Short mmCIF file of C-alpha atoms in Angstrom, two decimals:
data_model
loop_
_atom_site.label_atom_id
_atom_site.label_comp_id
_atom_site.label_asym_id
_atom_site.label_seq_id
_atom_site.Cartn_x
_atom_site.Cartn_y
_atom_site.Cartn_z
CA UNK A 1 -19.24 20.60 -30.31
CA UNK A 2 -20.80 22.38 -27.67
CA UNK A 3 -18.76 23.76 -24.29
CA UNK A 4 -21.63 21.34 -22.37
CA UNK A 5 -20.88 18.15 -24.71
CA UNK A 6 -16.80 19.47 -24.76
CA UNK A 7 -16.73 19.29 -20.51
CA UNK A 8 -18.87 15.73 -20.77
CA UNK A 9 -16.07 14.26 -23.17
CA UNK A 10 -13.27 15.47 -20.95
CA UNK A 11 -14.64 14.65 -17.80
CA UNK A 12 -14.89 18.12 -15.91
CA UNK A 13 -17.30 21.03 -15.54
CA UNK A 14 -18.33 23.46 -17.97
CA UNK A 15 -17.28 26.45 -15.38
CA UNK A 16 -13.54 24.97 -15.18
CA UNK A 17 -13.88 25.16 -19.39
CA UNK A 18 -14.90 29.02 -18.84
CA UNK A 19 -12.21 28.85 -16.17
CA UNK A 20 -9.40 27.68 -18.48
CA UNK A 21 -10.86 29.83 -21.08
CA UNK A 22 -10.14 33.21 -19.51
CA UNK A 23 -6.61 31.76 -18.05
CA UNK A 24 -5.72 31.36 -21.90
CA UNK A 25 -5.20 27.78 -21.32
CA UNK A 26 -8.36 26.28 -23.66
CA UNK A 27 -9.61 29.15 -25.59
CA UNK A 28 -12.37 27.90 -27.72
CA UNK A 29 -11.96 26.97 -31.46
CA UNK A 30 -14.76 28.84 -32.07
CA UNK A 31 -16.70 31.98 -29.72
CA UNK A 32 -20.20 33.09 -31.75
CA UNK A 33 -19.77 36.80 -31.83
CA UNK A 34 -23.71 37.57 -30.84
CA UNK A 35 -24.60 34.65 -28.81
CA UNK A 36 -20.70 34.50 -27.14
CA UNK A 37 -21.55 30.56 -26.68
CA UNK A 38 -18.29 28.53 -26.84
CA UNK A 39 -17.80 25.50 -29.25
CA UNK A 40 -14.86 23.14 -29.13
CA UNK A 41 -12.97 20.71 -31.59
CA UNK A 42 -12.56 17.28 -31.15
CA UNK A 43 -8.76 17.85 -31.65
CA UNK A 44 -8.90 19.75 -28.79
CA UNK A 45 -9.02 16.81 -26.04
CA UNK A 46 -5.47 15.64 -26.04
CA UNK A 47 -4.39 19.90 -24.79
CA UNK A 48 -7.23 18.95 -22.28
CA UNK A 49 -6.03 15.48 -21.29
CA UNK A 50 -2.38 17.51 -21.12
CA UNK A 51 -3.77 19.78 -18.85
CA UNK A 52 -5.38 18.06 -16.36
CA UNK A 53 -2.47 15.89 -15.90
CA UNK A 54 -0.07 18.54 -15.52
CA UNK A 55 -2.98 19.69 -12.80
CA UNK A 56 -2.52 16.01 -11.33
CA UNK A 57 0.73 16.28 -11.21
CA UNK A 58 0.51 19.43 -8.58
CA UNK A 59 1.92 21.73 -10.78
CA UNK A 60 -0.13 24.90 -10.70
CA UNK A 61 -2.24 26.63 -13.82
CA UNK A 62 0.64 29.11 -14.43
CA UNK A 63 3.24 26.63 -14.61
CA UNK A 64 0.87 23.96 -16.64
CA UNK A 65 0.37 27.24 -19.03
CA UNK A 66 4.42 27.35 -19.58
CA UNK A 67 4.66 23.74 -20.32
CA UNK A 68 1.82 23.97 -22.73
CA UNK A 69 3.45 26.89 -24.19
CA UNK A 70 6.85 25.57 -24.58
CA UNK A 71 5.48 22.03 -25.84
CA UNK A 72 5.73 18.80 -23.76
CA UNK A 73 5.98 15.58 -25.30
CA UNK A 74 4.25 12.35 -24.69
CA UNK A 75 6.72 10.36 -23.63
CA UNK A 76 7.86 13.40 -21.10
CA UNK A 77 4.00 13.46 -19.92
CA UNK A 78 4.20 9.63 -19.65
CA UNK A 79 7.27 9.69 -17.98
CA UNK A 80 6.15 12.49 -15.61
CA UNK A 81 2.67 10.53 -15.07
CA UNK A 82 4.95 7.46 -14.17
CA UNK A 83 6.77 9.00 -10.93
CA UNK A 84 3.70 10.52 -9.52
CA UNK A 85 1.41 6.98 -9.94
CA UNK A 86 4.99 5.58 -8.17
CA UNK A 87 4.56 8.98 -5.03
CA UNK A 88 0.85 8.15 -4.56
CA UNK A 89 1.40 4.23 -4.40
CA UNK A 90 4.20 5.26 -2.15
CA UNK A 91 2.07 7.37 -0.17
CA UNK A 92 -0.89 4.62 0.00
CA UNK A 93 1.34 2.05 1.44
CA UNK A 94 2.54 3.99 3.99
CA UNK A 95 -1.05 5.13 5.21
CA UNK A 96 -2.04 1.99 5.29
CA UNK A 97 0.53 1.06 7.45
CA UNK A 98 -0.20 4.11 9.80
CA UNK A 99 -3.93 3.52 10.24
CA UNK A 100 -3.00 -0.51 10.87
CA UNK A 101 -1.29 0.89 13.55
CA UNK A 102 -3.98 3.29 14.70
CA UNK A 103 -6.28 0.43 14.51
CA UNK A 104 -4.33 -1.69 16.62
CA UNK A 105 -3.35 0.66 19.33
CA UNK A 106 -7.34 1.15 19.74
CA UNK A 107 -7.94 -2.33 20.16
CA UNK A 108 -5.46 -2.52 22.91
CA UNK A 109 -7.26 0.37 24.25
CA UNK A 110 -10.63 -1.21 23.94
CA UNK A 111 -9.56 -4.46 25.31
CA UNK A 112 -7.48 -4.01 28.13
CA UNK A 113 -6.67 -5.96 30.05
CA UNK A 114 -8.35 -8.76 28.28
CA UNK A 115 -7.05 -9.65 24.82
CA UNK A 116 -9.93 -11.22 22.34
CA UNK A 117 -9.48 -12.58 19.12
CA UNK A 118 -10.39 -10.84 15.90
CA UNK A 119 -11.60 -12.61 13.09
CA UNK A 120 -11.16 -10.59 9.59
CA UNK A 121 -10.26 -10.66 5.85
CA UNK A 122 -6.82 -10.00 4.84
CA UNK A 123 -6.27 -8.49 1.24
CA UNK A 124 -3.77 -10.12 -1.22
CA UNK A 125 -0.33 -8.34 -0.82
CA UNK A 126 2.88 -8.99 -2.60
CA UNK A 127 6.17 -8.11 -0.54
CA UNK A 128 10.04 -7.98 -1.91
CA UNK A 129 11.30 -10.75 0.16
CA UNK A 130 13.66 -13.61 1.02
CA UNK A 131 12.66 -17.28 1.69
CA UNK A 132 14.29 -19.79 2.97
CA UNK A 133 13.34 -23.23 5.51
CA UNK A 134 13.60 -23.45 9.40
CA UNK A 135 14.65 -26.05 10.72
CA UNK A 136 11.30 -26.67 12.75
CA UNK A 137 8.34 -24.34 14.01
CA UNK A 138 9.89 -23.91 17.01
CA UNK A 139 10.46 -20.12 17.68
CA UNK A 140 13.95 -21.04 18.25
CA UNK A 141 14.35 -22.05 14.96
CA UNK A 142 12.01 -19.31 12.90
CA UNK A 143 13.03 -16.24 15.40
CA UNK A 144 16.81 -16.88 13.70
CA UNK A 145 15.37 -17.29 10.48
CA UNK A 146 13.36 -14.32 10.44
CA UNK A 147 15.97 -11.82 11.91
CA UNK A 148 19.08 -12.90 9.38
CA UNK A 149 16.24 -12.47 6.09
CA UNK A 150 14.94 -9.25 7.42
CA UNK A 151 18.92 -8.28 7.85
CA UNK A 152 19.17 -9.30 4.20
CA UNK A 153 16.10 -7.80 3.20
CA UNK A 154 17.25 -4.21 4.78
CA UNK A 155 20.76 -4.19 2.96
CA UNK A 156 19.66 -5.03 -0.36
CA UNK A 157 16.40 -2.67 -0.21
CA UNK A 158 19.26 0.13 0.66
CA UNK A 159 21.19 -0.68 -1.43
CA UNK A 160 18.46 -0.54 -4.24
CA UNK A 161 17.19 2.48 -2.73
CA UNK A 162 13.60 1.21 -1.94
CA UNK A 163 11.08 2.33 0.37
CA UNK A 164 10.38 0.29 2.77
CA UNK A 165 6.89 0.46 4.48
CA UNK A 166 4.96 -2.64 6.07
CA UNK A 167 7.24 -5.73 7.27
CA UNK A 168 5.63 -9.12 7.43
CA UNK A 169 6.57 -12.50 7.86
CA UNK A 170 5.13 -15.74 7.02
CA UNK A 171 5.14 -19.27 8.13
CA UNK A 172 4.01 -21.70 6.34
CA UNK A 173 4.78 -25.54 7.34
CA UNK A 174 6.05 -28.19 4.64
CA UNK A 175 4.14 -30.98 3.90
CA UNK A 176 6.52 -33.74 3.74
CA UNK A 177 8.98 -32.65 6.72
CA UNK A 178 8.96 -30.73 9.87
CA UNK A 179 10.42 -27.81 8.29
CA UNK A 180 8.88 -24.29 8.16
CA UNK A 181 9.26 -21.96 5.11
CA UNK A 182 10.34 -18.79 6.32
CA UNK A 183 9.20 -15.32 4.09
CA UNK A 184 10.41 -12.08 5.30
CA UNK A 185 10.06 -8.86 3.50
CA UNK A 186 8.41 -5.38 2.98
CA UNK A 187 4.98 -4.44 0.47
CA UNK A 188 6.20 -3.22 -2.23
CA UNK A 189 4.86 -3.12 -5.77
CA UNK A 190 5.66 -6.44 -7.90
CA UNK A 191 8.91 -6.58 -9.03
CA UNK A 192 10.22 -3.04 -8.06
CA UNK A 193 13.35 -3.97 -6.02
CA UNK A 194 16.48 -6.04 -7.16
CA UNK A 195 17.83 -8.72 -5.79
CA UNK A 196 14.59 -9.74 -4.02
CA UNK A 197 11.72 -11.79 -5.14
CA UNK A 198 8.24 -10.58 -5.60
CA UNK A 199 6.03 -13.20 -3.17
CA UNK A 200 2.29 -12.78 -3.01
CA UNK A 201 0.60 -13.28 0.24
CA UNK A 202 -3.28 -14.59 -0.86
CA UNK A 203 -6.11 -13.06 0.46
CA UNK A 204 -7.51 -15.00 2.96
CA UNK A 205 -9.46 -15.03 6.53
CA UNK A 206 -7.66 -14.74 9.74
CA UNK A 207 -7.87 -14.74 13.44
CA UNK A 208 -5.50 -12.26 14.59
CA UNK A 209 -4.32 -11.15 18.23
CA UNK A 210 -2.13 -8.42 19.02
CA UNK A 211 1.41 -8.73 20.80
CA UNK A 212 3.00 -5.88 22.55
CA UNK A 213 6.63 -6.21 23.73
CA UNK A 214 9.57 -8.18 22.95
CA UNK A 215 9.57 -10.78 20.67
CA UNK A 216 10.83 -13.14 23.61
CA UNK A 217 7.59 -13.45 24.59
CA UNK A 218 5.16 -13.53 21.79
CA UNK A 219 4.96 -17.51 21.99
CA UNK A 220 2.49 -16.61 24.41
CA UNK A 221 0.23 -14.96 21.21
CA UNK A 222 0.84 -18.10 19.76
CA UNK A 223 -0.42 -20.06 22.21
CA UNK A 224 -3.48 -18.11 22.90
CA UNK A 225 -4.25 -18.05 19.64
CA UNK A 226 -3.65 -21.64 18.66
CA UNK A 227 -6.04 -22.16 21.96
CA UNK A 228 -8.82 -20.38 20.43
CA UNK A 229 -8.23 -21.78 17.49
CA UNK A 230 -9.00 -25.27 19.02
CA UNK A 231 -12.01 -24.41 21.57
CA UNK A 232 -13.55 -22.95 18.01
CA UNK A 233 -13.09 -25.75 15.79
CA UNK A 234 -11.05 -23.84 13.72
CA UNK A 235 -7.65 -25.26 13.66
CA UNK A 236 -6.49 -25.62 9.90
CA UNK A 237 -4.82 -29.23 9.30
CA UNK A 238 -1.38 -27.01 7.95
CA UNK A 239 -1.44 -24.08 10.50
CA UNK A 240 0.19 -21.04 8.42
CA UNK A 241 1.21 -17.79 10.39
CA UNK A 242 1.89 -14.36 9.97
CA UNK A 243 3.33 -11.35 11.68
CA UNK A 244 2.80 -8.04 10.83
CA UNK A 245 5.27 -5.42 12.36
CA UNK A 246 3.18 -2.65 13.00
CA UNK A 247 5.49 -0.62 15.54
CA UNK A 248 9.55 -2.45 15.51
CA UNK A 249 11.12 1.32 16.37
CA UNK A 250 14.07 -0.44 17.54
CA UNK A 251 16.61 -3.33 18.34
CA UNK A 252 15.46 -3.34 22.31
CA UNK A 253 12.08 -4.01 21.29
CA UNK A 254 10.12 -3.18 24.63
CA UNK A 255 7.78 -1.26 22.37
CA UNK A 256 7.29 -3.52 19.65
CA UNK A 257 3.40 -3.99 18.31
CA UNK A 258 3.27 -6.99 16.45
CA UNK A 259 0.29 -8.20 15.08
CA UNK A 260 -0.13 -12.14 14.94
CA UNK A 261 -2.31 -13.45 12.51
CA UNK A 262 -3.68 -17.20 11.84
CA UNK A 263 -4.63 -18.26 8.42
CA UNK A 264 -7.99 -19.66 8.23
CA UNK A 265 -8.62 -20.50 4.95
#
């Protein structure tokens, strides 16, 4: 085939192809010796597909040359492919979390002194977490809770040597008692850490309001939330919670930025 149809099949541009070319990475199968126009095998594509994840990979063109050279294997490539998709869904998680909390320190900027209510849509997440019932919904009860399975939570993700971006915890009430079912844990990929259980928080609409300080006084978010809630006819009939640790830096928790969201739907 063609260099034009060669760089279509593979995904790239012909001028990387001529690039590669002259590099002695991809040389041609064939080079017509009056026209000099470049024609490729169809056997070809897998050394491409090698290439340009070796590329992905950040290694540079003279390394990915060596490891062509010297042979790599599939199951190395796979294996290779593997810890980098792990690194970037590493990386994702913890921008996420940094431009939640870039988000949030501009709304207290934006709306001080006067706290409002934002409504918004909450993607799906799944978290490595603990669960276990308070007693009531009483912050007395769920503040205990919460603290001992985030302890937990810690140790074992230490232990397992897990990253640990994003902390949230969820409320959600029992239907045939007063007791609350407490989740506490970090976003993680499904499954990745042992000794905790994979838990998927559903995507769903909240109204959210932000609480800076100690967690001694965020039943005042609650309040002012469940308020709005109320004057906007928009109190669910099973009121489910969730807070989303944006800033915890430490045990003193003057600092703390805690975003308190209500489940709508």
């Amino acid at each position: 085939m063609n260099i034009g149809e060669f760089a279509r099949l593979g995904g790239i541009s012909t001028r990387m192809l001529r690039h590669y070319d002259a590099l002695g990475l991809l040389v041609p199968a064939h080079v017509d010796p009056f026209t000099a126009r470049r024609s490729y095998d169809a056997a070809q594509l897998p050394v491409l597909n090698q290439l340009l994840a070796l590329k992905g990979l950040g290694f540079t063109l003279d390394e990915v040359g060596t490891l062509l050279r010297e042979g790599i294997s599939p199951a190395e490539l796979h294996g290779m492919l593997r810890l980098r998709e792990a690194e970037l869904e590493r990386q994702v998680r913890h921008n996420r979390h940094t431009l939640d909390r870039v988000t949030a320190r501009l709304r207290l900027l934006e709306q001080e002194p006067q706290m409002n209510v934002e409504v918004k849509h909450v993607e799906g997440v799944t978290i490595a977490a603990l669960s276990v019932p308070a007693a009531d919904a009483s912050r007395e009860s769920t503040g205990a809770v919460v603290q001992a399975l985030f302890d937990q939570v810690i140790d074992r993700m230490e232990a397992a040597g897990a990253d640990r971006t994003t902390p949230v915890a969820r409320y959600q009430p029992n239907a045939n008692d007063p007791t609350v079912q407490v989740t506490a844990g970090y976003v993680v990929p499904a499954g990745s850490v042992p000794d905790l259980d994979p838990h998927t928080l559903p995507s769903t609409q909240v109204a959210s309001l932000l609480h800076h300080g100690p967690m001694s006084t965020i039943s005042t978010t609650y309040q002012a939330l469940t308020d709005w809630a109320a004057s906007s006819n928009r109190t669910p009939t099973s009121p489910t919670w969730r807070e989303h640790y944006l800033e915890a830096p430490d045990n003193a928790q003057s600092t703390w930025l805690v975003e308190v969201q209500l489940e709508l739907a």
